[in-house]
Short mmCIF file of C-alpha atoms and ligand atoms in Angstrom, two decimals:
data_model
loop_
_atom_site.label_atom_id
_atom_site.label_comp_id
_atom_site.label_asym_id
_atom_site.label_seq_id
_atom_site.Cartn_x
_atom_site.Cartn_y
_atom_site.Cartn_z
CA MET A 1 58.93 -21.19 140.35
CA ARG A 2 60.56 -24.64 140.18
CA THR A 3 63.85 -26.49 140.46
CA PRO A 4 65.63 -27.22 137.16
CA ILE A 5 65.56 -31.01 136.74
CA ASN A 6 69.34 -31.44 136.61
CA GLU A 7 69.55 -29.79 140.05
CA VAL A 8 67.33 -32.43 141.63
CA THR A 9 69.71 -34.98 143.18
CA PRO A 10 69.11 -38.06 145.35
CA GLU A 11 69.95 -35.82 148.32
CA THR A 12 67.46 -33.06 147.47
CA GLY A 13 64.77 -34.31 149.85
CA ARG A 14 61.81 -32.46 148.35
CA ALA A 15 61.44 -30.77 145.00
CA GLU A 16 58.99 -29.09 142.69
CA VAL A 17 59.70 -29.63 139.00
CA ALA A 18 57.96 -28.35 135.88
CA GLY A 19 58.30 -29.56 132.32
CA TRP A 20 56.91 -31.75 129.56
CA VAL A 21 55.65 -35.33 129.92
CA HIS A 22 58.29 -37.20 127.92
CA GLU A 23 56.99 -40.73 128.42
CA ILE A 24 54.21 -42.56 130.27
CA ARG A 25 54.46 -46.20 131.23
CA ASP A 26 51.36 -47.64 132.91
CA LEU A 27 51.99 -50.95 134.68
CA GLY A 28 48.60 -51.22 136.38
CA GLY A 29 49.32 -50.61 140.04
CA LEU A 30 52.17 -48.33 139.13
CA THR A 31 52.60 -45.55 136.56
CA PHE A 32 56.03 -44.21 135.60
CA PHE A 33 56.31 -40.77 134.07
CA LEU A 34 59.45 -39.24 132.62
CA ILE A 35 59.32 -35.45 132.98
CA ARG A 36 61.64 -33.38 130.82
CA ASP A 37 62.82 -29.79 130.96
CA ARG A 38 65.70 -28.10 129.15
CA THR A 39 68.20 -29.44 131.65
CA GLY A 40 67.28 -33.11 131.91
CA ILE A 41 64.80 -35.86 132.69
CA ILE A 42 63.40 -37.14 135.99
CA GLN A 43 61.27 -40.19 136.74
CA VAL A 44 58.01 -39.59 138.61
CA THR A 45 56.34 -42.69 140.04
CA VAL A 46 52.65 -42.81 140.95
CA VAL A 47 51.69 -45.79 143.15
CA LYS A 48 47.93 -46.30 142.89
CA LYS A 49 47.44 -47.50 146.44
CA LYS A 50 49.42 -44.66 147.99
CA ALA A 51 48.68 -41.58 145.84
CA SER A 52 46.00 -39.00 146.69
CA GLU A 53 42.79 -38.87 144.65
CA ALA A 54 43.86 -35.59 143.01
CA VAL A 55 47.22 -37.00 141.95
CA LEU A 56 45.58 -40.16 140.56
CA GLN A 57 43.10 -38.13 138.52
CA ALA A 58 45.76 -35.93 136.98
CA ALA A 59 48.03 -38.92 136.32
CA LYS A 60 45.20 -40.66 134.50
CA ALA A 61 44.14 -37.65 132.44
CA VAL A 62 47.51 -36.32 131.36
CA SER A 63 48.78 -36.93 127.81
CA ARG A 64 52.34 -37.06 126.52
CA GLU A 65 54.04 -33.69 125.89
CA SER A 66 51.63 -31.83 128.19
CA VAL A 67 53.22 -29.27 130.51
CA VAL A 68 52.95 -30.33 134.14
CA ARG A 69 54.10 -29.14 137.54
CA ILE A 70 54.81 -31.80 140.13
CA SER A 71 56.06 -31.61 143.71
CA GLY A 72 56.93 -34.29 146.21
CA ALA A 73 59.65 -36.31 147.90
CA VAL A 74 62.87 -37.26 146.11
CA LYS A 75 64.48 -40.57 146.85
CA PRO A 76 67.53 -42.34 145.46
CA ILE A 77 66.80 -45.20 143.08
CA ASP A 78 69.40 -46.94 140.96
CA LYS A 79 67.47 -47.73 137.81
CA ALA A 80 65.99 -44.26 137.16
CA PRO A 81 67.72 -41.55 135.08
CA GLY A 82 69.97 -39.49 137.34
CA GLY A 83 69.66 -42.12 140.11
CA ARG A 84 66.60 -40.55 141.73
CA GLU A 85 62.83 -40.39 141.44
CA LEU A 86 60.03 -38.12 142.59
CA THR A 87 56.91 -39.36 144.40
CA PRO A 88 54.21 -36.79 143.67
CA GLU A 89 52.17 -35.08 146.35
CA THR A 90 50.82 -32.53 143.87
CA PHE A 91 50.39 -33.12 140.13
CA GLU A 92 49.10 -30.17 138.12
CA ILE A 93 48.40 -30.25 134.38
CA VAL A 94 49.50 -26.72 133.45
CA SER A 95 48.89 -26.98 129.71
CA PRO A 96 47.52 -30.10 128.05
CA CYS A 97 48.89 -31.48 124.79
CA GLU A 98 46.56 -32.65 122.03
CA SER A 99 47.01 -36.09 120.60
CA PRO A 100 47.97 -37.52 118.24
CA LEU A 101 51.14 -35.46 118.00
CA PRO A 102 52.16 -34.25 114.52
CA LEU A 103 55.64 -35.52 115.38
CA ASP A 104 56.83 -38.08 117.88
CA VAL A 105 59.21 -36.40 120.30
CA VAL A 106 60.50 -39.72 121.64
CA GLU A 107 61.27 -40.67 118.04
CA LYS A 108 60.39 -44.36 118.09
CA VAL A 109 59.71 -43.85 114.39
CA PRO A 110 62.28 -41.50 112.82
CA ALA A 111 60.55 -38.75 110.85
CA ASP A 112 61.85 -37.31 107.59
CA LEU A 113 63.37 -33.84 107.64
CA ASP A 114 60.36 -32.12 106.03
CA THR A 115 57.94 -33.49 108.63
CA ARG A 116 60.35 -32.44 111.34
CA LEU A 117 60.71 -28.90 109.96
CA ASP A 118 56.92 -28.55 109.60
CA ALA A 119 56.58 -29.12 113.36
CA ARG A 120 59.94 -27.64 114.30
CA PHE A 121 58.89 -26.54 117.82
CA LEU A 122 58.18 -30.19 118.62
CA ASP A 123 61.25 -31.44 116.78
CA VAL A 124 63.46 -29.17 118.87
CA ARG A 125 61.98 -30.68 122.06
CA LYS A 126 64.12 -33.73 121.29
CA PRO A 127 67.25 -33.43 123.42
CA ARG A 128 69.36 -34.55 120.45
CA VAL A 129 68.01 -31.76 118.26
CA ALA A 130 68.11 -29.14 121.02
CA ALA A 131 71.78 -30.05 121.48
CA ILE A 132 72.59 -28.63 118.02
CA PHE A 133 71.21 -25.25 119.01
CA LYS A 134 72.83 -25.32 122.44
CA ILE A 135 76.14 -25.75 120.59
CA ARG A 136 75.31 -23.12 117.98
CA SER A 137 74.55 -20.68 120.79
CA ALA A 138 77.92 -21.46 122.42
CA VAL A 139 79.69 -20.92 119.08
CA THR A 140 78.01 -17.52 118.67
CA ALA A 141 78.99 -16.51 122.21
CA ALA A 142 82.58 -17.72 121.62
CA THR A 143 82.70 -15.65 118.42
CA TYR A 144 81.66 -12.42 120.16
CA GLU A 145 84.06 -13.14 123.01
CA PHE A 146 86.95 -13.79 120.59
CA PHE A 147 86.48 -10.50 118.76
CA SER A 148 85.71 -8.26 121.69
CA LYS A 149 88.85 -9.49 123.50
CA ARG A 150 90.83 -8.50 120.42
CA GLY A 151 89.36 -5.00 120.23
CA TYR A 152 87.07 -5.45 117.22
CA TYR A 153 83.99 -3.26 116.84
CA ASN A 154 80.78 -5.17 116.34
CA ILE A 155 78.89 -3.56 113.44
CA THR A 156 75.43 -3.97 111.93
CA SER A 157 75.17 -3.36 108.20
CA PRO A 158 71.91 -2.84 106.29
CA LYS A 159 70.08 -5.85 104.91
CA VAL A 160 68.00 -3.76 102.48
CA VAL A 161 70.27 -2.47 99.72
CA ALA A 162 70.11 -0.92 96.26
CA ALA A 163 72.97 -2.82 94.59
CA ALA A 164 74.40 -6.31 94.43
CA THR A 165 77.76 -6.95 96.08
CA GLU A 166 79.18 -8.68 93.04
CA GLY A 167 76.54 -7.91 90.45
CA GLY A 168 75.39 -11.50 90.76
CA THR A 169 72.08 -13.05 89.93
CA GLU A 170 71.66 -14.38 93.45
CA LEU A 171 69.55 -11.45 94.64
CA PHE A 172 66.05 -11.30 96.09
CA PRO A 173 64.28 -8.17 94.86
CA ILE A 174 61.87 -6.68 97.40
CA ALA A 175 59.01 -4.19 97.23
CA TYR A 176 60.53 -1.06 98.78
CA PHE A 177 58.18 1.90 98.22
CA GLU A 178 58.83 3.25 94.71
CA LYS A 179 62.49 2.19 94.61
CA GLU A 180 64.27 -0.92 93.42
CA ALA A 181 65.79 -2.72 96.39
CA PHE A 182 67.18 -6.13 97.32
CA LEU A 183 67.99 -8.22 100.35
CA ASN A 184 71.74 -8.01 100.88
CA GLN A 185 73.80 -11.03 99.87
CA SER A 186 76.81 -10.00 102.00
CA PRO A 187 78.02 -7.15 104.26
CA GLN A 188 81.16 -6.96 102.06
CA LEU A 189 80.84 -3.41 100.72
CA TYR A 190 79.71 -2.00 104.07
CA LYS A 191 82.47 -3.52 106.15
CA GLN A 192 84.98 -2.16 103.62
CA MET A 193 83.41 1.29 103.92
CA MET A 194 83.99 1.07 107.68
CA MET A 195 87.71 0.75 106.92
CA ALA A 196 87.52 4.18 105.26
CA ALA A 197 85.68 5.33 108.40
CA GLY A 198 88.75 4.42 110.47
CA PHE A 199 87.22 1.56 112.50
CA GLU A 200 90.24 -0.65 111.61
CA LYS A 201 88.86 -3.94 113.00
CA VAL A 202 85.19 -4.86 112.61
CA PHE A 203 83.05 -7.97 112.75
CA GLU A 204 79.40 -8.79 112.18
CA VAL A 205 77.34 -11.91 112.76
CA GLY A 206 74.24 -11.46 110.65
CA PRO A 207 71.93 -12.74 107.94
CA ILE A 208 72.86 -12.99 104.27
CA PHE A 209 70.33 -13.71 101.55
CA ARG A 210 71.12 -15.70 98.43
CA ALA A 211 68.62 -16.51 95.73
CA GLU A 212 70.37 -19.84 95.10
CA GLU A 213 68.40 -21.59 92.41
CA HIS A 214 69.11 -25.11 93.46
CA ASN A 215 68.21 -27.14 96.50
CA THR A 216 71.42 -28.60 97.91
CA VAL A 217 72.35 -29.93 101.34
CA ARG A 218 74.79 -27.06 101.89
CA HIS A 219 72.95 -24.00 100.57
CA LEU A 220 70.27 -21.95 102.29
CA ASN A 221 68.45 -18.92 100.95
CA GLU A 222 68.83 -17.19 104.30
CA ALA A 223 72.12 -17.98 106.02
CA THR A 224 74.16 -16.46 108.84
CA SER A 225 77.57 -15.05 108.07
CA ILE A 226 80.43 -14.26 110.42
CA ASP A 227 82.14 -11.35 108.67
CA VAL A 228 85.45 -9.69 109.44
CA GLU A 229 87.43 -6.78 107.98
CA VAL A 230 90.80 -5.48 109.23
CA SER A 231 92.84 -2.42 108.18
CA PHE A 232 96.59 -2.34 107.66
CA ALA A 233 96.39 -6.09 107.18
CA ASP A 234 96.94 -8.46 104.28
CA HIS A 235 95.41 -11.84 103.41
CA ASN A 236 97.93 -13.71 105.58
CA ASP A 237 97.02 -11.64 108.64
CA VAL A 238 93.30 -12.37 108.34
CA MET A 239 93.83 -16.06 107.53
CA LYS A 240 95.52 -16.26 110.92
CA VAL A 241 92.51 -14.57 112.56
CA LEU A 242 90.23 -17.09 110.85
CA GLU A 243 92.10 -20.23 111.88
CA ASP A 244 92.49 -18.94 115.44
CA LEU A 245 88.75 -18.25 115.59
CA VAL A 246 87.80 -21.72 114.35
CA SER A 247 90.16 -23.32 116.91
CA HIS A 248 88.62 -21.18 119.63
CA GLN A 249 85.06 -22.06 118.59
CA TYR A 250 85.80 -25.80 118.64
CA ALA A 251 87.70 -25.55 121.93
CA THR A 252 84.82 -23.66 123.56
CA VAL A 253 82.30 -26.28 122.43
CA ALA A 254 84.57 -29.10 123.68
CA GLU A 255 84.90 -27.33 127.03
CA THR A 256 81.36 -26.12 127.65
CA CYS A 257 79.03 -28.45 125.70
CA SER A 258 80.06 -31.97 126.71
CA ASP A 259 76.44 -32.95 127.52
CA ALA A 260 75.16 -31.69 124.17
CA LEU A 261 77.97 -33.45 122.32
CA ALA A 262 77.11 -36.66 124.17
CA ASP A 263 73.41 -36.25 123.24
CA LEU A 264 74.51 -36.04 119.61
CA GLY A 265 77.08 -38.81 119.90
CA VAL A 266 79.70 -36.46 118.46
CA GLU A 267 83.40 -36.41 119.26
CA PHE A 268 85.90 -34.19 117.50
CA GLU A 269 89.48 -33.02 117.67
CA VAL A 270 89.98 -29.28 118.04
CA PRO A 271 91.56 -28.07 114.76
CA LYS A 272 95.02 -26.71 115.45
CA ALA A 273 96.31 -23.54 113.83
CA PRO A 274 98.09 -23.01 111.50
CA PHE A 275 95.96 -24.84 108.91
CA PRO A 276 97.89 -26.07 105.85
CA ARG A 277 97.94 -23.68 102.86
CA ILE A 278 97.81 -25.04 99.35
CA PRO A 279 97.95 -22.99 96.14
CA TYR A 280 94.96 -23.23 93.81
CA ALA A 281 97.20 -24.68 91.06
CA ASP A 282 98.21 -27.61 93.31
CA ALA A 283 94.64 -28.10 94.52
CA ILE A 284 93.30 -28.65 91.01
CA ASP A 285 96.18 -31.04 90.30
CA ILE A 286 95.05 -33.16 93.24
CA ALA A 287 91.46 -33.07 92.01
CA ALA A 288 92.48 -33.90 88.43
CA LYS A 289 94.30 -37.03 89.61
CA LYS A 290 91.35 -38.25 91.68
CA ILE A 291 88.28 -37.62 89.57
CA ASP A 292 87.19 -38.32 86.03
CA GLU A 293 85.89 -34.88 85.03
CA PRO A 294 88.29 -32.77 82.98
CA ILE A 295 89.60 -29.85 85.05
CA ALA A 296 91.37 -26.85 83.57
CA TYR A 297 93.36 -24.12 85.29
CA GLY A 298 90.91 -21.28 85.85
CA ASP A 299 87.87 -23.47 86.56
CA ASP A 300 85.92 -22.94 89.74
CA LEU A 301 86.13 -25.95 92.03
CA SER A 302 83.21 -28.29 91.45
CA THR A 303 81.66 -30.19 94.35
CA PRO A 304 83.46 -33.45 93.40
CA SER A 305 86.76 -31.50 93.16
CA GLU A 306 86.23 -30.01 96.62
CA ARG A 307 85.53 -33.49 97.95
CA ALA A 308 88.61 -35.01 96.31
CA ILE A 309 90.94 -32.30 97.61
CA GLY A 310 89.33 -32.51 101.05
CA GLU A 311 89.90 -36.26 101.17
CA GLU A 312 93.56 -35.74 100.40
CA MET A 313 93.99 -32.94 102.98
CA GLY A 314 91.97 -34.65 105.72
CA GLU A 315 91.66 -31.55 107.93
CA HIS A 316 90.81 -27.84 107.71
CA TYR A 317 92.99 -26.12 105.10
CA PHE A 318 93.33 -22.99 102.99
CA ILE A 319 93.39 -22.78 99.20
CA VAL A 320 95.43 -19.67 98.29
CA ASP A 321 96.74 -17.86 95.18
CA TRP A 322 93.56 -18.03 93.10
CA PRO A 323 93.38 -16.96 89.46
CA SER A 324 92.17 -13.34 89.50
CA ALA A 325 89.68 -14.18 86.76
CA ILE A 326 87.50 -16.31 89.07
CA ARG A 327 87.57 -14.05 92.14
CA PRO A 328 85.54 -10.88 92.72
CA TYR A 329 86.76 -7.44 91.54
CA TYR A 330 87.69 -6.43 95.09
CA ALA A 331 90.40 -9.15 95.45
CA MET A 332 93.94 -7.74 95.36
CA PRO A 333 96.13 -9.05 92.50
CA TYR A 334 99.73 -9.96 93.31
CA GLU A 335 102.04 -7.11 92.30
CA ASP A 336 104.51 -9.46 90.54
CA ASP A 337 101.84 -11.62 88.84
CA PRO A 338 98.42 -9.98 88.53
CA SER A 339 96.95 -13.12 86.97
CA ILE A 340 96.68 -14.51 90.52
CA CYS A 341 95.35 -12.71 93.56
CA LYS A 342 95.58 -12.55 97.35
CA ALA A 343 92.31 -14.42 97.83
CA PHE A 344 91.73 -17.59 99.83
CA ASP A 345 89.07 -20.13 100.69
CA MET A 346 89.10 -21.91 104.03
CA MET A 347 87.94 -25.47 103.61
CA HIS A 348 86.64 -28.30 105.75
CA PRO A 349 87.31 -31.66 104.06
CA ARG A 350 83.58 -31.77 103.21
CA MET A 351 83.10 -28.24 101.81
CA GLU A 352 84.04 -24.56 101.68
CA LEU A 353 83.55 -22.71 104.97
CA SER A 354 84.91 -19.26 104.19
CA SER A 355 86.13 -16.96 101.43
CA GLY A 356 88.36 -13.97 101.92
CA ALA A 357 91.08 -11.78 100.47
CA GLN A 358 93.22 -8.76 100.79
CA ARG A 359 91.10 -6.12 99.07
CA VAL A 360 91.98 -3.59 96.42
CA HIS A 361 92.24 -0.23 98.24
CA GLN A 362 93.46 1.86 95.26
CA TYR A 363 90.57 3.72 93.61
CA ASP A 364 91.86 3.52 90.02
CA LEU A 365 92.64 -0.18 90.18
CA LEU A 366 89.26 -0.91 91.75
CA VAL A 367 87.38 0.95 88.99
CA GLU A 368 89.44 -0.88 86.40
CA GLN A 369 88.65 -4.26 87.96
CA ILE A 370 84.93 -3.48 88.26
CA LYS A 371 84.86 -2.65 84.54
CA ALA A 372 86.89 -5.76 83.70
CA LYS A 373 84.12 -7.85 85.30
CA GLY A 374 81.59 -6.18 83.01
CA LEU A 375 80.01 -4.15 85.85
CA SER A 376 79.33 -0.44 85.81
CA PRO A 377 81.24 1.72 88.31
CA GLU A 378 78.27 4.16 88.39
CA SER A 379 76.06 1.70 90.23
CA PHE A 380 78.81 1.33 92.86
CA GLU A 381 79.36 5.05 93.45
CA PHE A 382 78.27 4.86 97.12
CA TYR A 383 80.96 2.17 97.61
CA LEU A 384 83.64 3.79 95.44
CA GLN A 385 83.40 7.27 96.99
CA PRO A 386 85.18 6.26 100.25
CA PHE A 387 88.14 5.02 98.17
CA ARG A 388 88.81 8.63 97.05
CA TYR A 389 89.02 10.00 100.60
CA GLY A 390 91.74 7.99 102.33
CA MET A 391 91.22 4.20 102.28
CA PRO A 392 93.79 2.12 104.20
CA PRO A 393 94.98 -1.26 102.89
CA HIS A 394 92.68 -3.93 104.31
CA ALA A 395 91.66 -7.58 104.21
CA GLY A 396 88.81 -9.73 105.46
CA TRP A 397 86.60 -12.77 105.06
CA GLY A 398 83.12 -14.19 105.58
CA MET A 399 82.34 -17.60 107.07
CA GLY A 400 78.98 -19.37 107.02
CA MET A 401 77.78 -20.16 110.53
CA GLU A 402 75.56 -23.04 109.42
CA ARG A 403 78.34 -24.73 107.44
CA LEU A 404 80.62 -24.37 110.44
CA ILE A 405 78.05 -26.07 112.70
CA MET A 406 77.16 -28.67 110.07
CA THR A 407 80.78 -29.77 109.61
CA MET A 408 81.61 -29.56 113.32
CA LEU A 409 78.71 -31.88 114.20
CA GLY A 410 78.74 -34.08 111.10
CA LEU A 411 75.18 -33.09 110.09
CA GLN A 412 74.04 -34.41 106.73
CA ASN A 413 71.88 -31.44 105.75
CA ILE A 414 72.57 -27.74 106.44
CA ARG A 415 68.88 -27.28 107.32
CA GLU A 416 69.52 -29.18 110.54
CA ALA A 417 71.73 -26.31 111.72
CA VAL A 418 68.94 -23.71 111.35
CA LEU A 419 65.87 -23.39 113.53
CA PHE A 420 63.58 -22.30 110.70
CA PRO A 421 65.41 -22.84 107.40
CA ARG A 422 64.52 -20.91 104.28
CA ASP A 423 64.89 -22.78 101.02
CA ARG A 424 63.31 -22.81 97.58
CA HIS A 425 60.18 -24.50 98.90
CA ARG A 426 60.00 -23.33 102.49
CA VAL A 427 59.00 -19.99 103.95
CA VAL A 428 56.80 -21.47 106.70
CA PRO A 429 57.03 -21.87 109.66
P1 ATP E 501 79.60 -21.91 97.45
O1 ATP E 501 80.52 -21.75 96.27
O2 ATP E 501 79.97 -23.05 98.33
O3 ATP E 501 78.16 -21.84 97.10
P2 ATP E 501 80.19 -19.13 97.79
O4 ATP E 501 81.63 -19.11 97.38
O5 ATP E 501 79.15 -18.71 96.81
O6 ATP E 501 79.85 -20.58 98.36
P3 ATP E 501 80.73 -16.87 99.43
O7 ATP E 501 80.05 -15.80 98.65
O8 ATP E 501 82.18 -17.04 99.30
O9 ATP E 501 80.01 -18.27 99.11
O10 ATP E 501 80.29 -16.69 100.96
C1 ATP E 501 81.18 -16.91 102.06
C2 ATP E 501 80.70 -18.06 102.91
O11 ATP E 501 79.33 -17.89 103.28
C3 ATP E 501 80.75 -19.41 102.22
O12 ATP E 501 82.03 -19.98 102.29
C4 ATP E 501 79.72 -20.20 103.01
O13 ATP E 501 80.26 -20.69 104.23
C5 ATP E 501 78.69 -19.15 103.36
N1 ATP E 501 77.56 -19.20 102.39
C6 ATP E 501 77.49 -18.55 101.21
N2 ATP E 501 76.35 -18.82 100.58
C7 ATP E 501 75.66 -19.66 101.38
C8 ATP E 501 74.39 -20.30 101.29
N3 ATP E 501 73.59 -20.11 100.23
N4 ATP E 501 74.00 -21.10 102.30
C9 ATP E 501 74.80 -21.29 103.37
N5 ATP E 501 76.00 -20.71 103.51
C10 ATP E 501 76.44 -19.91 102.53
MG1 MG E 502 83.29 -18.51 98.34
#
């Protein structure tokens, strides 16, 4: 139906392009239009004395951000974007745009994030914003490619569930006929059950729902998790999978998204595996030296602690050997010192990206640990049953897609990495 704008070159001769009117500059005898599609921008010049009556009429009537279709001769011109311009012979207004616009796509006046999210379809017309989602799409594709090359099965676990993964308070109850049900906060229990099913290596890229009370710049109520579980593997094996994946995701973006990175003004170094490993005990020592708050062994890492440790490390890293008391019941304690466990967090200097562990695969130990956390094994019977019928040792992790994109691109707010973010105050659009 048309030539993508980036394929129109000074040598093209003739072309028909279709897209949105990005800018209009009327100089009296001459009107310059910038026409934009997903691939780029082209200048269209209407010379009053030379254009046909039909072209002049359309050029006069058209408003910014209308969809137009224009055909004509292409000639080289130094000052225009892409070194070429189009002289229209036909100029059709395909779909007019009302004015004023709820949001300025050319962004002469920067809008605040809420205004942008309210008119997200317009916001995403900005090449700089579209670039984020071009990159996110490449990261998703790289993730599927990485796992399918390594023989992982892609699974889809249910998002409507009867029980919490960790008995937490972060659940959204939903109206599900006459039963009590919730939106799932993690595929954790289901990917573990697939280890009992003999799938051995699984991954899922899917939504997780967290009823996080607070509005922060790194929490969403609906996020996307990249989840992995591997049989006959320990925590060290899956940490290697994780760092290799992150390297591959960055390398793919560097290789295939140079235009989008340029639109965003982002440059990065591809993180190199292996990432440094630091025990939890050393991590809190670093934090204790750098910040004023008192920190005790056994505390969860506060945001300032995470920041302080990240500053010191300066690159992606793992925190390992966590106190068992602050990790979920399914984390495997060390045989020689059960007060610590084979759990890890993978960190970007700015924040946590992933949590994982070797899991408890022994039924009796798992029941004991569930009870020790004050939870009732009865409500986990669907999960516990597979552990009585041949469960291999296994390990895995979950990584937040939005945090990965946010840290890769230096975004200030996690909402910028989601097309239609869901937070405490936003369920529309
Ligand atoms: P945090 O302590 O930073 O809130 P968490 O430890 O509660 O995270 P996990 O349950 O370990 O999160 O989930 C694994 C990963 O999923 C996290 O490291 C993060 O990347 C992502 N994630 C979890 N909750 C959210 C959320 N509410 N919004 C965005 N990403 C999330
Ligand atoms: Mg975590």
